[in-house]
JSON list of C-alpha atoms in Angstrom, two decimals:
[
{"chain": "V", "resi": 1, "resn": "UNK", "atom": "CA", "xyz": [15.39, 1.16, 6.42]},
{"chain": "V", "resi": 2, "resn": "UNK", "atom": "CA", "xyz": [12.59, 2.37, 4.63]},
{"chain": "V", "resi": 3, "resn": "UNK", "atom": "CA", "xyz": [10.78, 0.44, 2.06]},
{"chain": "V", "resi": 4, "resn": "UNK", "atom": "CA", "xyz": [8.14, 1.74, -1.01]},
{"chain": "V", "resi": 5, "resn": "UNK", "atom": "CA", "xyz": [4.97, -0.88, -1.15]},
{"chain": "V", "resi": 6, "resn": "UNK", "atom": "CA", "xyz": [3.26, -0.51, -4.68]},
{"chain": "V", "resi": 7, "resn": "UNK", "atom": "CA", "xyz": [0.40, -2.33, -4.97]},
{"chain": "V", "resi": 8, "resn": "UNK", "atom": "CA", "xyz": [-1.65, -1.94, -8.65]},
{"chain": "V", "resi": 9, "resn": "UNK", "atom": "CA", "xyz": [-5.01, -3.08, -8.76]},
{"chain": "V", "resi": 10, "resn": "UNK", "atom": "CA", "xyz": [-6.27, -5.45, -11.05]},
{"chain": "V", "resi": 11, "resn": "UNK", "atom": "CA", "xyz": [-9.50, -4.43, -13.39]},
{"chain": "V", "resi": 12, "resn": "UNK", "atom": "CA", "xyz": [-13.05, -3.93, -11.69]},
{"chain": "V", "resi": 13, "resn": "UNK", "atom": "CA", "xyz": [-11.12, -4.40, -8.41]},
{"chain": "V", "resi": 14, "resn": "UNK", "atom": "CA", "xyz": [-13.23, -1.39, -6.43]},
{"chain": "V", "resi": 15, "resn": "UNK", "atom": "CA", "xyz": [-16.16, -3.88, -4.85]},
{"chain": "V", "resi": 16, "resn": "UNK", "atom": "CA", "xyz": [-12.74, -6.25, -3.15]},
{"chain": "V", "resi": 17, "resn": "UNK", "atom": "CA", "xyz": [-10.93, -3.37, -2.46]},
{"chain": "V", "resi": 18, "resn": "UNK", "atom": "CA", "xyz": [-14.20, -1.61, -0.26]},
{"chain": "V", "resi": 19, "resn": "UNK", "atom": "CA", "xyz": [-14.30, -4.71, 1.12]},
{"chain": "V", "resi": 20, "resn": "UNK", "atom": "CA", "xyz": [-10.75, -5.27, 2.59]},
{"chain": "V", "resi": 21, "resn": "UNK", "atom": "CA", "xyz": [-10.47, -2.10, 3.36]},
{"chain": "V", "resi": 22, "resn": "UNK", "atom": "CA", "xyz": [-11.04, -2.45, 6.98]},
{"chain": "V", "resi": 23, "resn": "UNK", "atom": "CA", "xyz": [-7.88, -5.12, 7.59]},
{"chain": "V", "resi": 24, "resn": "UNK", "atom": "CA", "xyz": [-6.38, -3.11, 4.82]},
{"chain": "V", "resi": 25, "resn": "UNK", "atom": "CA", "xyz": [-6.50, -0.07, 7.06]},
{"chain": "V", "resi": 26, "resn": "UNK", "atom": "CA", "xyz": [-5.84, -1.80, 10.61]},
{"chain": "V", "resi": 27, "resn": "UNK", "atom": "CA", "xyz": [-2.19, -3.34, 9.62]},
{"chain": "V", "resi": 28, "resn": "UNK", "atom": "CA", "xyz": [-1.60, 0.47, 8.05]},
{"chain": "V", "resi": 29, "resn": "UNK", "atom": "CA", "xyz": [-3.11, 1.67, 11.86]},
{"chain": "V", "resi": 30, "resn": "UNK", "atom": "CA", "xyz": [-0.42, -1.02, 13.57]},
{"chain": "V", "resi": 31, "resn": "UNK", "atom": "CA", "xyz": [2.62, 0.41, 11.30]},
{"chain": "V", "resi": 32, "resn": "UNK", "atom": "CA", "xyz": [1.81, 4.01, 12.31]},
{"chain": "V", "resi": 33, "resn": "UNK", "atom": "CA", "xyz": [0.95, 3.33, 15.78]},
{"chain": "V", "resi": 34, "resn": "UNK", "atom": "CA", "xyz": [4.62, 1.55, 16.00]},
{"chain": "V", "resi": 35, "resn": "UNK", "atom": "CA", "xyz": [5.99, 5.00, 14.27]},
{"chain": "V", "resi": 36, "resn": "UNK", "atom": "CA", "xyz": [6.82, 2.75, 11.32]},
{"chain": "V", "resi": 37, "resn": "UNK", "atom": "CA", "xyz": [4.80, 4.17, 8.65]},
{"chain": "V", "resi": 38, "resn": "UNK", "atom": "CA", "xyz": [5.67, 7.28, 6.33]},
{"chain": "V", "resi": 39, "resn": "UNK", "atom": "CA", "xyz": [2.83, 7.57, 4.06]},
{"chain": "V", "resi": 40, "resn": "UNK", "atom": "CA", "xyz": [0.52, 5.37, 2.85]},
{"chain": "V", "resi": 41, "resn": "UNK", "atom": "CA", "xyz": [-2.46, 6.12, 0.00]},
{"chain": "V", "resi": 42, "resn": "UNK", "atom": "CA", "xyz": [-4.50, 4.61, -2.82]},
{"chain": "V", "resi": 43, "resn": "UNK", "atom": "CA", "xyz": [-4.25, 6.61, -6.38]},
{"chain": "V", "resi": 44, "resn": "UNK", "atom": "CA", "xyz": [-7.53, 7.22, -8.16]},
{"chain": "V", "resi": 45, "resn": "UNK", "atom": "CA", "xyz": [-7.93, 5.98, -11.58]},
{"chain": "V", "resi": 46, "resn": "UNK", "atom": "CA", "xyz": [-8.80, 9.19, -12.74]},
{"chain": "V", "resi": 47, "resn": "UNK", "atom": "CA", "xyz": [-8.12, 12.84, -11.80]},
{"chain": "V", "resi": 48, "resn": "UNK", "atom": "CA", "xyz": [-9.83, 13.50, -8.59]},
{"chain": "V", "resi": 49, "resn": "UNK", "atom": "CA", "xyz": [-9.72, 13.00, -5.28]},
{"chain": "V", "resi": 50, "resn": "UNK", "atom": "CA", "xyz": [-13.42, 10.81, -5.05]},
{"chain": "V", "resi": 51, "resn": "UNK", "atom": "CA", "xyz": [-13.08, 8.53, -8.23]},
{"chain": "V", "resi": 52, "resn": "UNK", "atom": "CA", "xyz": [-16.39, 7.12, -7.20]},
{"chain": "V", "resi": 53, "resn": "UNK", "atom": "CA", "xyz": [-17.10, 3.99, -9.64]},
{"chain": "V", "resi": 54, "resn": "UNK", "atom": "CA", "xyz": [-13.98, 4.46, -11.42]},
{"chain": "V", "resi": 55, "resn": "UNK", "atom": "CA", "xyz": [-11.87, 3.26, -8.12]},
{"chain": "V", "resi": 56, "resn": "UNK", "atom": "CA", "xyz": [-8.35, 2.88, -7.75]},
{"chain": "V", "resi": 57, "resn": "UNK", "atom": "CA", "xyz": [-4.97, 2.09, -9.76]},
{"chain": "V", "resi": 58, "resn": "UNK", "atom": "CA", "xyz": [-3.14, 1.19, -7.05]},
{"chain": "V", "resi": 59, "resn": "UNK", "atom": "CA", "xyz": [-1.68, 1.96, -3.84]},
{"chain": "V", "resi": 60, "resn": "UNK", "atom": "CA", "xyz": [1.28, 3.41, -2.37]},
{"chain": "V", "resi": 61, "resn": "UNK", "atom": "CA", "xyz": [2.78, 2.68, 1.27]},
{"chain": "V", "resi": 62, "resn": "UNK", "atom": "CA", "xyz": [6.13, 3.78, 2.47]},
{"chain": "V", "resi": 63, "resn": "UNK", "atom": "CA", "xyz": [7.02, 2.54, 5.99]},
{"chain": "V", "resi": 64, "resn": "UNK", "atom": "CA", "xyz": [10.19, 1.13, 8.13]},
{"chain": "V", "resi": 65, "resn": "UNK", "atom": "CA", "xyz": [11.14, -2.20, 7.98]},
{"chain": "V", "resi": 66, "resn": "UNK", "atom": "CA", "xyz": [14.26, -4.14, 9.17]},
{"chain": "V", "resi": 67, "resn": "UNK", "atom": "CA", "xyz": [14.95, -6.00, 5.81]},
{"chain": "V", "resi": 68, "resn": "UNK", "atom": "CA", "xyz": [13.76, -6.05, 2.51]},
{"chain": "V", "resi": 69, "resn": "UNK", "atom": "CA", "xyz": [12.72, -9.34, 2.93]},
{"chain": "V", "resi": 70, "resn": "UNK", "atom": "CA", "xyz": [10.38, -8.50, 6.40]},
{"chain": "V", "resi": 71, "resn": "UNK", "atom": "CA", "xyz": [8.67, -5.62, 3.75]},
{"chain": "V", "resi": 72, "resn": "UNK", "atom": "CA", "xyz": [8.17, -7.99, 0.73]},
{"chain": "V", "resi": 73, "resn": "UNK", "atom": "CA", "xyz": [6.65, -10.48, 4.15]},
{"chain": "V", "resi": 74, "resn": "UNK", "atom": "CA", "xyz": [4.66, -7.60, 5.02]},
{"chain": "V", "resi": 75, "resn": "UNK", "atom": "CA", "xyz": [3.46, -6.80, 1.47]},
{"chain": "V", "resi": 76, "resn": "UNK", "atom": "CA", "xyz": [2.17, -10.46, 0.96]},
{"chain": "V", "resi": 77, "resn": "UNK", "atom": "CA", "xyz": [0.06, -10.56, 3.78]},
{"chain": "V", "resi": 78, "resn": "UNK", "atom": "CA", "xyz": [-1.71, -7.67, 2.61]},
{"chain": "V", "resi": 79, "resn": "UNK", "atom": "CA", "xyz": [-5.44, -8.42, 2.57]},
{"chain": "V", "resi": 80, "resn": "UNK", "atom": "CA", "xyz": [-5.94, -6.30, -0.61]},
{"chain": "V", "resi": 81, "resn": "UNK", "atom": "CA", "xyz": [-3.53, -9.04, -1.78]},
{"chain": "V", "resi": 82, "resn": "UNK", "atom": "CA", "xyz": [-5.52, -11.77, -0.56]},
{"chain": "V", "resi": 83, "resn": "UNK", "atom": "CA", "xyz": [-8.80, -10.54, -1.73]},
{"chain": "V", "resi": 84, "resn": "UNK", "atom": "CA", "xyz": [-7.34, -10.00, -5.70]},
{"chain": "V", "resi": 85, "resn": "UNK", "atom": "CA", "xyz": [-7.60, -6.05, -5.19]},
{"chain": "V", "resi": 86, "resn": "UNK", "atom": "CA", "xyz": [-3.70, -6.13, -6.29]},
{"chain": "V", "resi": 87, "resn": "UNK", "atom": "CA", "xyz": [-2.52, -7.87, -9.71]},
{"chain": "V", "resi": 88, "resn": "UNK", "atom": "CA", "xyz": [0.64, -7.43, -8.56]},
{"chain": "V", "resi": 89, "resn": "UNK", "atom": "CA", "xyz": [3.03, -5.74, -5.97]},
{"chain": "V", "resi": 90, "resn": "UNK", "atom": "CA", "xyz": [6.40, -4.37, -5.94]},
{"chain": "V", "resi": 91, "resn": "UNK", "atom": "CA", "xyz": [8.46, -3.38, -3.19]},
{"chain": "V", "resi": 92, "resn": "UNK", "atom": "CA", "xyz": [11.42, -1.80, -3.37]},
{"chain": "V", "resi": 93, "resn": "UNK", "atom": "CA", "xyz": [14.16, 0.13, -0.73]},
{"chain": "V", "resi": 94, "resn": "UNK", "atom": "CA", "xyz": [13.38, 3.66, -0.79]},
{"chain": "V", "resi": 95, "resn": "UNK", "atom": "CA", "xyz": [15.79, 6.46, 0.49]},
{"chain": "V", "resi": 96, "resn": "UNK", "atom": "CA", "xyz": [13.83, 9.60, 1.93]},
{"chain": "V", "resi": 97, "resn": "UNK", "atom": "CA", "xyz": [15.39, 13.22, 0.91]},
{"chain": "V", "resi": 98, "resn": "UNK", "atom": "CA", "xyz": [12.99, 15.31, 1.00]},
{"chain": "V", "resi": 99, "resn": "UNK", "atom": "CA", "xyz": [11.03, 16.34, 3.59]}
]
């Protein structure tokens, strides 16, 4: 089943969040490479696609897991997680309709 990941980032989190990226990125690398992941994406914290210093909000990841509980697993090993980028995270069962 599919699962939605939302991650929102604490205040001033843009210096821990450039810094986890890369094991941020590799476990979203794994999930793809398994043909697990849908989508996955960090929302600026203002309107544009380079938010420079003003960073992110949050993130977004929609993959395939085999329980709700293996995603909320998943979610919590997060290294934005570990590094404070993410105040808090929710992750919820998502059903896909469109595309």
């Amino acid at each position: 089943m599919l699962y939605a990941i939302s991650g929102f980032d604490r205040p001033d989190s843009l210096a821990a969040r450039q810094a986890a990226r890369p094991p941020h990125l590799a476990r979203l690398h794994a999930l793809r490479d398994a043909g697990r992941l849908v989508l996955a994406g960090p929302f600026p914290a203002i309107d544009a696609v380079d938010p420079g210093p003003a960073g992110f909000s949050g993130s977004l990841i929609v993959a395939e897991f085999a329980s709700l509980d293996d995603a909320r697993a998943w979610a919590d090993a997060d290294p934005y997680l570990a590094a404070g980028v993410y105040a808090t995270v929710d992750v919820r069962p998502f059903r896909q309709t469109l595309p």
